[in-house]
């Protein structure tokens, strides 16, 4: 019986890696609008041909992913770094973090996060206050 929870973690990384590979191939322009279910949260990755964005609808879903999906986030960060990409992470319309080559983790990331992801304190607080 097929798993109805959405793609597994390996599948998520495969989809992201494939889209990023297509986006960097010579003479190929790629655009994507991926929707991925991860740990009960829906992640949206629009327009991989340009800046990489990861959008999560609710703050509590983002917090749950950070707590429960450390290995998946570590592999996603490694994939982004290998491809030379930075991903901006949004909760709703608020930018809360950076992953990949442009991430510069600081004290907030070491204290609250995984030490790899740059948490943007103002964005995290704003998203937490507006939690839905």
PDB file of C-alpha atoms in Angstrom:
ATOM      1  CA  UNK A   1       0.000   0.000   0.000  1.00  0.00           C
ATOM      2  CA  UNK A   2       1.502   3.403  -0.933  1.00  0.00           C
ATOM      3  CA  UNK A   3       2.487   5.841   1.788  1.00  0.00           C
ATOM      4  CA  UNK A   4      -0.038   8.694   1.759  1.00  0.00           C
ATOM      5  CA  UNK A   5       1.992  11.071   3.940  1.00  0.00           C
ATOM      6  CA  UNK A   6       3.856  12.450   0.941  1.00  0.00           C
ATOM      7  CA  UNK A   7       7.441  11.905  -0.216  1.00  0.00           C
ATOM      8  CA  UNK A   8       9.933  10.510   2.280  1.00  0.00           C
ATOM      9  CA  UNK A   9      12.966  12.491   3.385  1.00  0.00           C
ATOM     10  CA  UNK A  10      15.156  10.947   0.678  1.00  0.00           C
ATOM     11  CA  UNK A  11      12.481  11.855  -1.872  1.00  0.00           C
ATOM     12  CA  UNK A  12      12.411  15.479  -0.678  1.00  0.00           C
ATOM     13  CA  UNK A  13      16.167  15.812  -1.046  1.00  0.00           C
ATOM     14  CA  UNK A  14      16.066  14.107  -4.431  1.00  0.00           C
ATOM     15  CA  UNK A  15      13.417  16.516  -5.711  1.00  0.00           C
ATOM     16  CA  UNK A  16      15.285  19.589  -4.430  1.00  0.00           C
ATOM     17  CA  UNK A  17      18.638  18.297  -5.703  1.00  0.00           C
ATOM     18  CA  UNK A  18      17.154  17.486  -9.121  1.00  0.00           C
ATOM     19  CA  UNK A  19      15.527  20.911  -9.417  1.00  0.00           C
ATOM     20  CA  UNK A  20      18.741  22.699  -8.405  1.00  0.00           C
ATOM     21  CA  UNK A  21      20.774  20.577 -10.834  1.00  0.00           C
ATOM     22  CA  UNK A  22      18.378  21.453 -13.654  1.00  0.00           C
ATOM     23  CA  UNK A  23      18.558  25.129 -12.736  1.00  0.00           C
ATOM     24  CA  UNK A  24      22.360  25.172 -13.051  1.00  0.00           C
ATOM     25  CA  UNK A  25      22.660  23.108 -16.240  1.00  0.00           C
ATOM     26  CA  UNK A  26      23.985  25.108 -19.216  1.00  0.00           C
ATOM     27  CA  UNK A  27      21.405  26.488 -21.650  1.00  0.00           C
ATOM     28  CA  UNK A  28      18.537  25.320 -19.468  1.00  0.00           C
ATOM     29  CA  UNK A  29      16.293  27.606 -17.519  1.00  0.00           C
ATOM     30  CA  UNK A  30      14.268  25.862 -14.864  1.00  0.00           C
ATOM     31  CA  UNK A  31      11.390  27.087 -12.820  1.00  0.00           C
ATOM     32  CA  UNK A  32       9.558  25.066 -10.243  1.00  0.00           C
ATOM     33  CA  UNK A  33       6.700  25.361  -7.864  1.00  0.00           C
ATOM     34  CA  UNK A  34       7.183  22.379  -5.590  1.00  0.00           C
ATOM     35  CA  UNK A  35       4.862  21.491  -2.738  1.00  0.00           C
ATOM     36  CA  UNK A  36       6.320  19.003  -0.274  1.00  0.00           C
ATOM     37  CA  UNK A  37       4.728  17.564   2.851  1.00  0.00           C
ATOM     38  CA  UNK A  38       7.235  17.097   5.688  1.00  0.00           C
ATOM     39  CA  UNK A  39       6.275  16.098   9.214  1.00  0.00           C
ATOM     40  CA  UNK A  40       2.714  17.307   8.737  1.00  0.00           C
ATOM     41  CA  UNK A  41       3.758  20.679   7.301  1.00  0.00           C
ATOM     42  CA  UNK A  42       3.480  21.818   3.716  1.00  0.00           C
ATOM     43  CA  UNK A  43       6.661  23.382   2.342  1.00  0.00           C
ATOM     44  CA  UNK A  44       6.484  25.398  -0.856  1.00  0.00           C
ATOM     45  CA  UNK A  45       9.608  25.895  -2.970  1.00  0.00           C
ATOM     46  CA  UNK A  46       8.735  28.350  -5.764  1.00  0.00           C
ATOM     47  CA  UNK A  47      10.922  29.451  -8.676  1.00  0.00           C
ATOM     48  CA  UNK A  48      14.026  27.336  -8.259  1.00  0.00           C
ATOM     49  CA  UNK A  49      15.420  28.975 -11.416  1.00  0.00           C
ATOM     50  CA  UNK A  50      15.942  32.173  -9.451  1.00  0.00           C
ATOM     51  CA  UNK A  51      16.462  32.693  -5.749  1.00  0.00           C
ATOM     52  CA  UNK A  52      15.586  29.624  -3.691  1.00  0.00           C
ATOM     53  CA  UNK A  53      12.703  30.206  -1.291  1.00  0.00           C
ATOM     54  CA  UNK A  54      11.239  27.771   1.193  1.00  0.00           C
ATOM     55  CA  UNK A  55       7.827  28.832   2.427  1.00  0.00           C
ATOM     56  CA  UNK A  56       6.063  27.343   5.437  1.00  0.00           C
ATOM     57  CA  UNK A  57       2.558  28.525   6.257  1.00  0.00           C
ATOM     58  CA  UNK A  58       2.613  28.476  10.066  1.00  0.00           C
ATOM     59  CA  UNK A  59       5.223  29.155  12.732  1.00  0.00           C
ATOM     60  CA  UNK A  60       4.331  26.055  14.732  1.00  0.00           C
ATOM     61  CA  UNK A  61       4.955  23.903  11.632  1.00  0.00           C
ATOM     62  CA  UNK A  62       8.378  25.501  11.157  1.00  0.00           C
ATOM     63  CA  UNK A  63       9.246  24.936  14.827  1.00  0.00           C
ATOM     64  CA  UNK A  64       8.153  21.294  14.601  1.00  0.00           C
ATOM     65  CA  UNK A  65      10.346  20.745  11.527  1.00  0.00           C
ATOM     66  CA  UNK A  66      13.372  22.267  13.269  1.00  0.00           C
ATOM     67  CA  UNK A  67      12.834  20.011  16.300  1.00  0.00           C
ATOM     68  CA  UNK A  68      12.019  16.774  14.462  1.00  0.00           C
ATOM     69  CA  UNK A  69      13.836  16.967  11.116  1.00  0.00           C
ATOM     70  CA  UNK A  70      17.419  17.874  11.997  1.00  0.00           C
ATOM     71  CA  UNK A  71      18.966  15.225   9.737  1.00  0.00           C
ATOM     72  CA  UNK A  72      16.780  16.233   6.786  1.00  0.00           C
ATOM     73  CA  UNK A  73      17.636  19.915   7.272  1.00  0.00           C
ATOM     74  CA  UNK A  74      21.333  19.073   7.515  1.00  0.00           C
ATOM     75  CA  UNK A  75      21.207  17.201   4.209  1.00  0.00           C
ATOM     76  CA  UNK A  76      19.177  19.986   2.563  1.00  0.00           C
ATOM     77  CA  UNK A  77      21.779  22.516   3.756  1.00  0.00           C
ATOM     78  CA  UNK A  78      24.578  20.327   2.340  1.00  0.00           C
ATOM     79  CA  UNK A  79      22.749  20.051  -0.994  1.00  0.00           C
ATOM     80  CA  UNK A  80      22.335  23.831  -1.177  1.00  0.00           C
ATOM     81  CA  UNK A  81      25.997  24.415  -0.282  1.00  0.00           C
ATOM     82  CA  UNK A  82      27.187  21.906  -2.878  1.00  0.00           C
ATOM     83  CA  UNK A  83      25.144  23.689  -5.547  1.00  0.00           C
ATOM     84  CA  UNK A  84      26.299  27.125  -4.392  1.00  0.00           C
ATOM     85  CA  UNK A  85      22.785  28.196  -3.355  1.00  0.00           C
ATOM     86  CA  UNK A  86      21.294  30.082  -0.456  1.00  0.00           C
ATOM     87  CA  UNK A  87      17.674  29.407   0.482  1.00  0.00           C
ATOM     88  CA  UNK A  88      15.572  32.030   2.209  1.00  0.00           C
ATOM     89  CA  UNK A  89      13.078  30.468   4.611  1.00  0.00           C
ATOM     90  CA  UNK A  90       9.751  32.233   5.116  1.00  0.00           C
ATOM     91  CA  UNK A  91       6.940  31.674   7.568  1.00  0.00           C
ATOM     92  CA  UNK A  92       4.022  33.240   5.795  1.00  0.00           C
ATOM     93  CA  UNK A  93       5.522  36.388   4.295  1.00  0.00           C
ATOM     94  CA  UNK A  94       8.163  36.846   7.013  1.00  0.00           C
ATOM     95  CA  UNK A  95      11.762  35.843   6.298  1.00  0.00           C
ATOM     96  CA  UNK A  96      12.979  33.852   9.310  1.00  0.00           C
ATOM     97  CA  UNK A  97      16.147  32.019   8.238  1.00  0.00           C
ATOM     98  CA  UNK A  98      18.819  31.343   5.623  1.00  0.00           C
ATOM     99  CA  UNK A  99      20.236  27.953   4.632  1.00  0.00           C
ATOM    100  CA  UNK A 100      23.152  27.152   2.347  1.00  0.00           C
ATOM    101  CA  UNK A 101      26.209  29.145   1.295  1.00  0.00           C
ATOM    102  CA  UNK A 102      24.862  32.565   2.286  1.00  0.00           C
ATOM    103  CA  UNK A 103      23.918  31.503   5.806  1.00  0.00           C
ATOM    104  CA  UNK A 104      26.065  33.028   8.555  1.00  0.00           C
ATOM    105  CA  UNK A 105      24.914  31.335  11.765  1.00  0.00           C
ATOM    106  CA  UNK A 106      25.427  33.379  14.888  1.00  0.00           C
ATOM    107  CA  UNK A 107      24.592  33.214  18.580  1.00  0.00           C
ATOM    108  CA  UNK A 108      20.852  32.930  17.983  1.00  0.00           C
ATOM    109  CA  UNK A 109      21.352  29.936  15.709  1.00  0.00           C
ATOM    110  CA  UNK A 110      23.680  28.195  18.144  1.00  0.00           C
ATOM    111  CA  UNK A 111      21.291  28.871  21.037  1.00  0.00           C
ATOM    112  CA  UNK A 112      17.924  28.122  19.390  1.00  0.00           C
ATOM    113  CA  UNK A 113      18.743  26.267  16.209  1.00  0.00           C
ATOM    114  CA  UNK A 114      21.112  23.791  14.657  1.00  0.00           C
ATOM    115  CA  UNK A 115      24.217  25.984  14.369  1.00  0.00           C
ATOM    116  CA  UNK A 116      24.126  25.794  10.520  1.00  0.00           C
ATOM    117  CA  UNK A 117      20.995  27.741   9.742  1.00  0.00           C
ATOM    118  CA  UNK A 118      21.115  31.512  10.117  1.00  0.00           C
ATOM    119  CA  UNK A 119      18.087  32.421  12.188  1.00  0.00           C
ATOM    120  CA  UNK A 120      16.921  35.990  11.656  1.00  0.00           C
ATOM    121  CA  UNK A 121      15.874  37.023  15.168  1.00  0.00           C
ATOM    122  CA  UNK A 122      13.463  39.798  14.136  1.00  0.00           C
ATOM    123  CA  UNK A 123      11.758  37.515  11.639  1.00  0.00           C
ATOM    124  CA  UNK A 124      11.497  34.633  14.107  1.00  0.00           C
ATOM    125  CA  UNK A 125       9.974  36.917  16.756  1.00  0.00           C
ATOM    126  CA  UNK A 126       7.576  38.524  14.262  1.00  0.00           C
ATOM    127  CA  UNK A 127       6.464  35.111  12.958  1.00  0.00           C
ATOM    128  CA  UNK A 128       6.053  33.756  16.503  1.00  0.00           C
ATOM    129  CA  UNK A 129       3.954  36.746  17.554  1.00  0.00           C
ATOM    130  CA  UNK A 130       1.696  36.340  14.519  1.00  0.00           C
ATOM    131  CA  UNK A 131       1.524  32.535  14.936  1.00  0.00           C
ATOM    132  CA  UNK A 132      -1.373  30.899  13.221  1.00  0.00           C
TER     133      UNK A 132
END
